[in-house]
Every structure is written in C-alpha cells, then in structure tokens.
PDB file of C-alpha atoms in Angstrom:
ATOM      1  CA  MET O   1      -7.764  16.695  51.847  1.00  0.00           C
ATOM      2  CA  LEU O   2      -9.745  15.767  48.752  1.00  0.00           C
ATOM      3  CA  LYS O   3     -11.381  18.617  46.879  1.00  0.00           C
ATOM      4  CA  ASP O   4     -15.059  18.131  46.032  1.00  0.00           C
ATOM      5  CA  LYS O   5     -16.014  18.110  42.370  1.00  0.00           C
ATOM      6  CA  ARG O   6     -18.242  20.794  40.841  1.00  0.00           C
ATOM      7  CA  ILE O   7     -21.215  18.410  40.608  1.00  0.00           C
ATOM      8  CA  ARG O   8     -22.150  16.945  43.987  1.00  0.00           C
ATOM      9  CA  ILE O   9     -24.823  14.234  44.061  1.00  0.00           C
ATOM     10  CA  ILE O  10     -26.271  13.395  47.481  1.00  0.00           C
ATOM     11  CA  THR O  11     -28.061  10.137  48.210  1.00  0.00           C
ATOM     12  CA  GLY O  12     -28.899   8.164  51.327  1.00  0.00           C
ATOM     13  CA  HIS O  13     -31.580   5.862  52.693  1.00  0.00           C
ATOM     14  CA  TYR O  14     -34.842   7.261  54.058  1.00  0.00           C
ATOM     15  CA  GLY O  15     -34.111   8.690  57.511  1.00  0.00           C
ATOM     16  CA  SER O  16     -30.406   9.118  56.837  1.00  0.00           C
ATOM     17  CA  GLY O  17     -30.687  12.914  56.804  1.00  0.00           C
ATOM     18  CA  LYS O  18     -29.429  13.197  53.228  1.00  0.00           C
ATOM     19  CA  THR O  19     -31.697  16.138  52.358  1.00  0.00           C
ATOM     20  CA  GLU O  20     -30.655  18.004  55.505  1.00  0.00           C
ATOM     21  CA  PHE O  21     -27.037  17.453  54.537  1.00  0.00           C
ATOM     22  CA  ALA O  22     -27.683  18.537  50.930  1.00  0.00           C
ATOM     23  CA  VAL O  23     -29.418  21.743  52.045  1.00  0.00           C
ATOM     24  CA  ASN O  24     -26.676  22.639  54.519  1.00  0.00           C
ATOM     25  CA  TYR O  25     -24.052  21.831  51.896  1.00  0.00           C
ATOM     26  CA  ALA O  26     -25.641  24.161  49.331  1.00  0.00           C
ATOM     27  CA  LEU O  27     -25.910  26.954  51.900  1.00  0.00           C
ATOM     28  CA  LYS O  28     -22.244  26.546  52.810  1.00  0.00           C
ATOM     29  CA  LEU O  29     -21.226  26.854  49.165  1.00  0.00           C
ATOM     30  CA  SER O  30     -23.281  30.033  48.841  1.00  0.00           C
ATOM     31  CA  GLU O  31     -21.765  31.473  52.032  1.00  0.00           C
ATOM     32  CA  GLU O  32     -18.338  30.906  50.480  1.00  0.00           C
ATOM     33  CA  GLY O  33     -19.385  33.179  47.612  1.00  0.00           C
ATOM     34  CA  LYS O  34     -19.865  30.405  45.054  1.00  0.00           C
ATOM     35  CA  LYS O  35     -22.577  30.474  42.406  1.00  0.00           C
ATOM     36  CA  THR O  36     -24.785  27.605  43.561  1.00  0.00           C
ATOM     37  CA  ALA O  37     -27.745  25.626  42.289  1.00  0.00           C
ATOM     38  CA  ILE O  38     -29.576  22.805  44.065  1.00  0.00           C
ATOM     39  CA  ALA O  39     -31.819  20.315  42.293  1.00  0.00           C
ATOM     40  CA  ASP O  40     -34.488  18.375  44.162  1.00  0.00           C
ATOM     41  CA  LEU O  41     -34.650  15.118  42.198  1.00  0.00           C
ATOM     42  CA  ASP O  42     -36.214  13.047  44.976  1.00  0.00           C
ATOM     43  CA  VAL O  43     -39.334  11.783  43.211  1.00  0.00           C
ATOM     44  CA  VAL O  44     -39.995   9.068  45.802  1.00  0.00           C
ATOM     45  CA  ASN O  45     -40.058  10.642  49.267  1.00  0.00           C
ATOM     46  CA  ALA O  46     -42.885  13.147  49.732  1.00  0.00           C
ATOM     47  CA  TYR O  47     -41.419  14.494  52.989  1.00  0.00           C
ATOM     48  CA  PHE O  48     -38.407  16.708  53.747  1.00  0.00           C
ATOM     49  CA  ARG O  49     -38.093  17.959  50.193  1.00  0.00           C
ATOM     50  CA  SER O  50     -35.317  20.481  49.599  1.00  0.00           C
ATOM     51  CA  ARG O  51     -37.640  22.444  47.298  1.00  0.00           C
ATOM     52  CA  GLU O  52     -39.779  23.319  50.351  1.00  0.00           C
ATOM     53  CA  LYS O  53     -37.119  25.872  51.358  1.00  0.00           C
ATOM     54  CA  HIS O  54     -37.348  27.742  48.075  1.00  0.00           C
ATOM     55  CA  GLU O  55     -37.643  31.156  49.753  1.00  0.00           C
ATOM     56  CA  LEU O  56     -34.597  30.551  51.956  1.00  0.00           C
ATOM     57  CA  PHE O  57     -32.536  29.525  48.953  1.00  0.00           C
ATOM     58  CA  GLU O  58     -33.621  32.547  46.947  1.00  0.00           C
ATOM     59  CA  GLU O  59     -32.687  34.809  49.865  1.00  0.00           C
ATOM     60  CA  LYS O  60     -29.208  33.265  49.853  1.00  0.00           C
ATOM     61  CA  GLY O  61     -28.866  33.564  46.075  1.00  0.00           C
ATOM     62  CA  ILE O  62     -29.163  29.826  45.432  1.00  0.00           C
ATOM     63  CA  GLU O  63     -31.011  28.688  42.316  1.00  0.00           C
ATOM     64  CA  VAL O  64     -33.550  25.937  43.032  1.00  0.00           C
ATOM     65  CA  ILE O  65     -34.595  23.348  40.465  1.00  0.00           C
ATOM     66  CA  SER O  66     -37.285  20.799  41.252  1.00  0.00           C
ATOM     67  CA  SER O  67     -40.477  19.390  39.825  1.00  0.00           C
ATOM     68  CA  SER O  68     -41.741  20.897  36.583  1.00  0.00           C
ATOM     69  CA  VAL O  69     -45.079  21.262  38.361  1.00  0.00           C
ATOM     70  CA  ASP O  70     -45.175  24.514  40.356  1.00  0.00           C
ATOM     71  CA  ALA O  71     -46.896  23.042  43.412  1.00  0.00           C
ATOM     72  CA  PRO O  72     -44.494  22.060  46.217  1.00  0.00           C
ATOM     73  CA  ALA O  73     -47.182  20.208  48.196  1.00  0.00           C
ATOM     74  CA  VAL O  74     -48.082  17.983  45.243  1.00  0.00           C
ATOM     75  CA  ASP O  75     -46.140  14.746  44.890  1.00  0.00           C
ATOM     76  CA  VAL O  76     -45.704  14.520  41.114  1.00  0.00           C
ATOM     77  CA  PRO O  77     -42.700  12.588  39.733  1.00  0.00           C
ATOM     78  CA  ALA O  78     -41.887  15.183  37.079  1.00  0.00           C
ATOM     79  CA  ILE O  79     -38.481  16.797  36.638  1.00  0.00           C
ATOM     80  CA  SER O  80     -37.855  20.155  35.066  1.00  0.00           C
ATOM     81  CA  ALA O  81     -35.690  20.430  31.964  1.00  0.00           C
ATOM     82  CA  ALA O  82     -33.930  23.255  33.841  1.00  0.00           C
ATOM     83  CA  VAL O  83     -31.764  20.575  35.488  1.00  0.00           C
ATOM     84  CA  ASP O  84     -29.629  20.627  32.341  1.00  0.00           C
ATOM     85  CA  LYS O  85     -28.578  24.248  32.934  1.00  0.00           C
ATOM     86  CA  PRO O  86     -26.110  23.782  35.835  1.00  0.00           C
ATOM     87  CA  PHE O  87     -24.769  20.651  34.152  1.00  0.00           C
ATOM     88  CA  GLN O  88     -23.909  22.643  31.058  1.00  0.00           C
ATOM     89  CA  ASP O  89     -22.896  25.924  32.730  1.00  0.00           C
ATOM     90  CA  GLU O  90     -19.636  25.215  34.537  1.00  0.00           C
ATOM     91  CA  SER O  91     -19.851  28.459  36.511  1.00  0.00           C
ATOM     92  CA  TYR O  92     -22.308  26.692  38.835  1.00  0.00           C
ATOM     93  CA  ASN O  93     -21.518  24.625  41.885  1.00  0.00           C
ATOM     94  CA  PHE O  94     -24.273  22.046  41.530  1.00  0.00           C
ATOM     95  CA  VAL O  95     -25.855  20.033  44.384  1.00  0.00           C
ATOM     96  CA  MET O  96     -28.276  17.235  43.448  1.00  0.00           C
ATOM     97  CA  ASP O  97     -30.575  15.707  46.070  1.00  0.00           C
ATOM     98  CA  ILE O  98     -31.682  12.344  44.649  1.00  0.00           C
ATOM     99  CA  GLY O  99     -33.970   9.625  45.984  1.00  0.00           C
ATOM    100  CA  GLY O 100     -32.490   7.388  48.627  1.00  0.00           C
ATOM    101  CA  ASP O 101     -33.480   3.979  47.276  1.00  0.00           C
ATOM    102  CA  PRO O 102     -32.814   2.192  43.984  1.00  0.00           C
ATOM    103  CA  ILE O 103     -36.101   3.481  42.544  1.00  0.00           C
ATOM    104  CA  GLY O 104     -35.227   7.065  43.422  1.00  0.00           C
ATOM    105  CA  ALA O 105     -31.637   6.707  42.229  1.00  0.00           C
ATOM    106  CA  ARG O 106     -32.813   5.559  38.805  1.00  0.00           C
ATOM    107  CA  VAL O 107     -33.481   9.197  37.870  1.00  0.00           C
ATOM    108  CA  LEU O 108     -29.731   9.802  37.863  1.00  0.00           C
ATOM    109  CA  GLY O 109     -29.308   7.481  34.897  1.00  0.00           C
ATOM    110  CA  ARG O 110     -31.123  10.090  32.827  1.00  0.00           C
ATOM    111  CA  TYR O 111     -28.105  12.393  33.203  1.00  0.00           C
ATOM    112  CA  LYS O 112     -25.382   9.828  32.561  1.00  0.00           C
ATOM    113  CA  SER O 113     -24.189  11.742  29.486  1.00  0.00           C
ATOM    114  CA  TYR O 114     -23.222  14.636  31.780  1.00  0.00           C
ATOM    115  CA  LEU O 115     -21.429  12.482  34.323  1.00  0.00           C
ATOM    116  CA  GLU O 116     -17.898  11.779  33.253  1.00  0.00           C
ATOM    117  CA  LYS O 117     -15.485   9.785  35.365  1.00  0.00           C
ATOM    118  CA  ASP O 118     -13.818  12.731  37.057  1.00  0.00           C
ATOM    119  CA  ASN O 119     -16.377  15.545  37.018  1.00  0.00           C
ATOM    120  CA  TYR O 120     -18.738  14.564  39.843  1.00  0.00           C
ATOM    121  CA  ASP O 121     -18.903  13.302  43.404  1.00  0.00           C
ATOM    122  CA  LEU O 122     -21.613  10.927  44.556  1.00  0.00           C
ATOM    123  CA  PHE O 123     -21.838  11.186  48.327  1.00  0.00           C
ATOM    124  CA  CYS O 124     -23.755   8.509  50.221  1.00  0.00           C
ATOM    125  CA  VAL O 125     -25.132   9.694  53.568  1.00  0.00           C
ATOM    126  CA  ILE O 126     -25.211   6.923  56.174  1.00  0.00           C
ATOM    127  CA  ASN O 127     -27.103   6.798  59.459  1.00  0.00           C
ATOM    128  CA  ALA O 128     -26.042   3.735  61.457  1.00  0.00           C
ATOM    129  CA  ASN O 129     -29.176   4.110  63.604  1.00  0.00           C
ATOM    130  CA  ARG O 130     -31.389   3.141  60.646  1.00  0.00           C
ATOM    131  CA  PRO O 131     -32.164  -0.608  60.306  1.00  0.00           C
ATOM    132  CA  GLU O 132     -31.302  -0.656  56.600  1.00  0.00           C
ATOM    133  CA  THR O 133     -27.751   0.620  57.222  1.00  0.00           C
ATOM    134  CA  SER O 134     -27.155  -0.683  60.741  1.00  0.00           C
ATOM    135  CA  THR O 135     -24.467  -3.201  59.759  1.00  0.00           C
ATOM    136  CA  VAL O 136     -21.495  -3.155  57.426  1.00  0.00           C
ATOM    137  CA  GLU O 137     -23.026  -5.887  55.265  1.00  0.00           C
ATOM    138  CA  LYS O 138     -26.382  -4.124  54.872  1.00  0.00           C
ATOM    139  CA  THR O 139     -24.701  -0.817  54.094  1.00  0.00           C
ATOM    140  CA  ILE O 140     -22.473  -2.347  51.405  1.00  0.00           C
ATOM    141  CA  GLU O 141     -25.466  -4.075  49.817  1.00  0.00           C
ATOM    142  CA  TYR O 142     -27.333  -0.774  49.802  1.00  0.00           C
ATOM    143  CA  LEU O 143     -24.424   1.081  48.191  1.00  0.00           C
ATOM    144  CA  LYS O 144     -24.053  -1.548  45.488  1.00  0.00           C
ATOM    145  CA  ASN O 145     -27.768  -1.364  44.680  1.00  0.00           C
ATOM    146  CA  ILE O 146     -27.622   2.430  44.393  1.00  0.00           C
ATOM    147  CA  GLU O 147     -24.561   2.297  42.131  1.00  0.00           C
ATOM    148  CA  GLY O 148     -26.107  -0.315  39.882  1.00  0.00           C
ATOM    149  CA  VAL O 149     -29.335   1.573  39.307  1.00  0.00           C
ATOM    150  CA  ALA O 150     -27.805   5.061  39.153  1.00  0.00           C
ATOM    151  CA  ARG O 151     -25.023   3.859  36.819  1.00  0.00           C
ATOM    152  CA  ALA O 152     -22.570   5.936  38.812  1.00  0.00           C
ATOM    153  CA  LYS O 153     -19.940   5.133  41.420  1.00  0.00           C
ATOM    154  CA  VAL O 154     -20.118   6.360  45.022  1.00  0.00           C
ATOM    155  CA  THR O 155     -17.027   8.524  45.552  1.00  0.00           C
ATOM    156  CA  GLY O 156     -17.427   9.501  49.196  1.00  0.00           C
ATOM    157  CA  LEU O 157     -19.170   8.482  52.417  1.00  0.00           C
ATOM    158  CA  VAL O 158     -20.881  10.829  54.870  1.00  0.00           C
ATOM    159  CA  ASN O 159     -21.365   9.709  58.459  1.00  0.00           C
ATOM    160  CA  ASN O 160     -24.634  11.326  59.505  1.00  0.00           C
ATOM    161  CA  THR O 161     -25.576   8.965  62.316  1.00  0.00           C
ATOM    162  CA  HIS O 162     -28.207  10.748  64.357  1.00  0.00           C
ATOM    163  CA  LEU O 163     -31.311  10.650  66.528  1.00  0.00           C
ATOM    164  CA  ILE O 164     -32.355  14.133  65.424  1.00  0.00           C
ATOM    165  CA  LYS O 165     -32.116  16.485  68.436  1.00  0.00           C
ATOM    166  CA  GLU O 166     -31.264  13.602  70.777  1.00  0.00           C
ATOM    167  CA  THR O 167     -28.017  12.885  68.921  1.00  0.00           C
ATOM    168  CA  THR O 168     -24.984  12.327  71.138  1.00  0.00           C
ATOM    169  CA  VAL O 169     -21.251  12.084  70.568  1.00  0.00           C
ATOM    170  CA  GLU O 170     -21.537   8.322  71.057  1.00  0.00           C
ATOM    171  CA  ASP O 171     -24.060   8.116  68.196  1.00  0.00           C
ATOM    172  CA  ILE O 172     -21.551   9.812  65.923  1.00  0.00           C
ATOM    173  CA  LEU O 173     -18.712   7.565  67.049  1.00  0.00           C
ATOM    174  CA  LYS O 174     -20.854   4.450  66.577  1.00  0.00           C
ATOM    175  CA  GLY O 175     -21.617   5.572  63.049  1.00  0.00           C
ATOM    176  CA  GLN O 176     -17.975   6.387  62.435  1.00  0.00           C
ATOM    177  CA  ARG O 177     -16.951   2.826  63.279  1.00  0.00           C
ATOM    178  CA  LEU O 178     -19.471   1.432  60.796  1.00  0.00           C
ATOM    179  CA  VAL O 179     -18.648   3.930  58.046  1.00  0.00           C
ATOM    180  CA  LYS O 180     -14.920   3.369  58.511  1.00  0.00           C
ATOM    181  CA  ALA O 181     -15.384  -0.394  58.078  1.00  0.00           C
ATOM    182  CA  VAL O 182     -17.392   0.205  54.887  1.00  0.00           C
ATOM    183  CA  SER O 183     -14.747   2.643  53.684  1.00  0.00           C
ATOM    184  CA  GLU O 184     -11.973   0.113  54.175  1.00  0.00           C
ATOM    185  CA  LYS O 185     -13.861  -2.732  52.481  1.00  0.00           C
ATOM    186  CA  LEU O 186     -14.890  -0.700  49.428  1.00  0.00           C
ATOM    187  CA  ASP O 187     -11.918   1.696  49.269  1.00  0.00           C
ATOM    188  CA  ILE O 188     -14.256   4.701  49.353  1.00  0.00           C
ATOM    189  CA  PRO O 189     -13.076   7.640  51.499  1.00  0.00           C
ATOM    190  CA  ILE O 190     -15.046   9.148  54.363  1.00  0.00           C
ATOM    191  CA  ARG O 191     -15.526  12.700  53.155  1.00  0.00           C
ATOM    192  CA  TYR O 192     -17.679  14.229  55.894  1.00  0.00           C
ATOM    193  CA  VAL O 193     -18.860  13.661  59.443  1.00  0.00           C
ATOM    194  CA  SER O 194     -22.170  15.514  59.445  1.00  0.00           C
ATOM    195  CA  VAL O 195     -23.327  16.499  62.920  1.00  0.00           C
ATOM    196  CA  LEU O 196     -25.506  19.026  64.713  1.00  0.00           C
ATOM    197  CA  ARG O 197     -23.592  22.215  65.320  1.00  0.00           C
ATOM    198  CA  GLU O 198     -23.930  21.963  69.102  1.00  0.00           C
ATOM    199  CA  VAL O 199     -22.520  18.417  69.123  1.00  0.00           C
ATOM    200  CA  ALA O 200     -19.694  19.077  66.664  1.00  0.00           C
ATOM    201  CA  THR O 201     -17.568  20.950  69.200  1.00  0.00           C
ATOM    202  CA  ASN O 202     -17.417  17.847  71.423  1.00  0.00           C
ATOM    203  CA  LEU O 203     -16.125  15.438  68.776  1.00  0.00           C
ATOM    204  CA  PRO O 204     -12.543  14.149  68.764  1.00  0.00           C
ATOM    205  CA  GLU O 205     -10.330  16.086  66.367  1.00  0.00           C
ATOM    206  CA  ASP O 206      -8.756  12.976  64.826  1.00  0.00           C
ATOM    207  CA  LEU O 207     -11.871  11.610  63.122  1.00  0.00           C
ATOM    208  CA  GLU O 208     -11.436  10.569  59.503  1.00  0.00           C
ATOM    209  CA  GLY O 209     -13.376  12.938  57.256  1.00  0.00           C
ATOM    210  CA  GLU O 210     -14.129  16.644  57.572  1.00  0.00           C
ATOM    211  CA  ILE O 211     -16.423  17.554  60.472  1.00  0.00           C
ATOM    212  CA  PHE O 212     -19.429  19.267  58.904  1.00  0.00           C
ATOM    213  CA  PRO O 213     -21.646  21.136  61.415  1.00  0.00           C
ATOM    214  CA  ILE O 214     -25.283  21.379  60.299  1.00  0.00           C
ATOM    215  CA  ASP O 215     -28.485  23.087  61.389  1.00  0.00           C
ATOM    216  CA  LEU O 216     -31.907  21.416  61.287  1.00  0.00           C
ATOM    217  CA  ILE O 217     -33.271  23.506  58.448  1.00  0.00           C
ATOM    218  CA  MET O 218     -35.757  20.995  57.048  1.00  0.00           C
ATOM    219  CA  ARG O 219     -37.299  20.082  60.399  1.00  0.00           C
ATOM    220  CA  GLU O 220     -40.265  22.321  61.261  1.00  0.00           C
ATOM    221  CA  ASP O 221     -40.916  23.438  64.844  1.00  0.00           C
ATOM    222  CA  TRP O 222     -44.245  21.609  65.018  1.00  0.00           C
ATOM    223  CA  MET O 223     -42.439  18.261  64.595  1.00  0.00           C
ATOM    224  CA  ASP O 224     -41.037  18.584  68.124  1.00  0.00           C
ATOM    225  CA  VAL O 225     -44.415  19.106  69.764  1.00  0.00           C
TER     226      VAL O 225
END
C-alpha cells in the first residue's frame, strides 16, 4: 500500500464531496496522534468551506488556515500568509482543500516552490454521479485541466461517488468502474474509496484503493429538512 506524502492536496469538481473528504482526512490524521494543519484555499465555492468547522478543528488540536479576513461568512478571495508555515515546518501533516475547477486550482501555482516532485500528493475526488465527471472522457479532460492550471500532477484518485444520504453500494461500485478506467488510462492509482460509514461495511473487500469511511461533517441538519 502506498504511503501518503506529508503534504496532501485535495481537489475535486463542485459536488464531488472533496471538502467532506478533506475534513474527514484531517480528523483521521489528528486521531492518529499526528500534528495536523488544514488550509482552506477554496476561493471559488462559497459553500461547504472547511474553515466553517474551525471550532471542531480546534477541539481536535488541528490548526486551521483560511482567508486572511477573519469573517467566515464573507466570500473574499484572500489567502493568509500563514499557509507558508506548515509547508516550511515538516513536523506538520498538511491537508490543503483547494478549489475544484481550473480557476480555483490556480491558487496552487502560488506554492509551486514548495512542491517538489516527491514531497506531496494531489488527490482528485471523483463523483461519477456529477455530470462533469460522469464519463471516463470527461473525467480525464477535467484532470488534465486541473493539472495544467495547478502546475502539479495528480498522484491519486478518490472514488467518492455519492447521492449524499441516499448513497448505495451500487453508487460506489458504479463510481469504482469509472475511476478504475481513468486510473488505467492515466496510470494514476486509486488511493481511496470514500464512503459513508454506514455503507462502508457492505462494500466488497477486494476493491482497489483503501476504503475510507466518512461522516457528513460539513452538511448541516437543516439541509435535510
């Protein structure tokens, strides 16, 4: 099994669940006793921002870095200089939640000097139920666009095919077929199969990629009313 690099960059199209995955990933690192920081660098999507869970992260000992403007409800495309800290301090396990389209991914180019060939992972979260990543061809085009703008190579794929709380095993398996085809065409490994905790126990054990049970931390209760 491949070992994740110290710097983990998470991207994915709108609706892919990339922020939910990033948040759960950071919490898992903290639970394992690792010094963890998460940076919210999504300056495009005003919804489901990882910085909105600042209190939860602080409770778990996770350092949060987001906009330089101390107003979580304000959509201001400003990034704190504090992002440099976990890049430079190798004692951190660093999770970066970046925008899920070429415009949002452009922010990553700002940190190219920190991103050497072997010191980071760029995980692309894929939801096969989204129109933009519903076919192998569309997904490959999307990945290439992200890589070109971010000036960084995708190193791992995350199957996060879902219909929120209506997600079934068949949704996951449908996504797995698509992600596997993309993996084979681009020679990029499937690193995780991200799935609701209650569905994870019903998945086949021979799926490619590590099964990663998640909780819906970013989704507020009022959204289900």
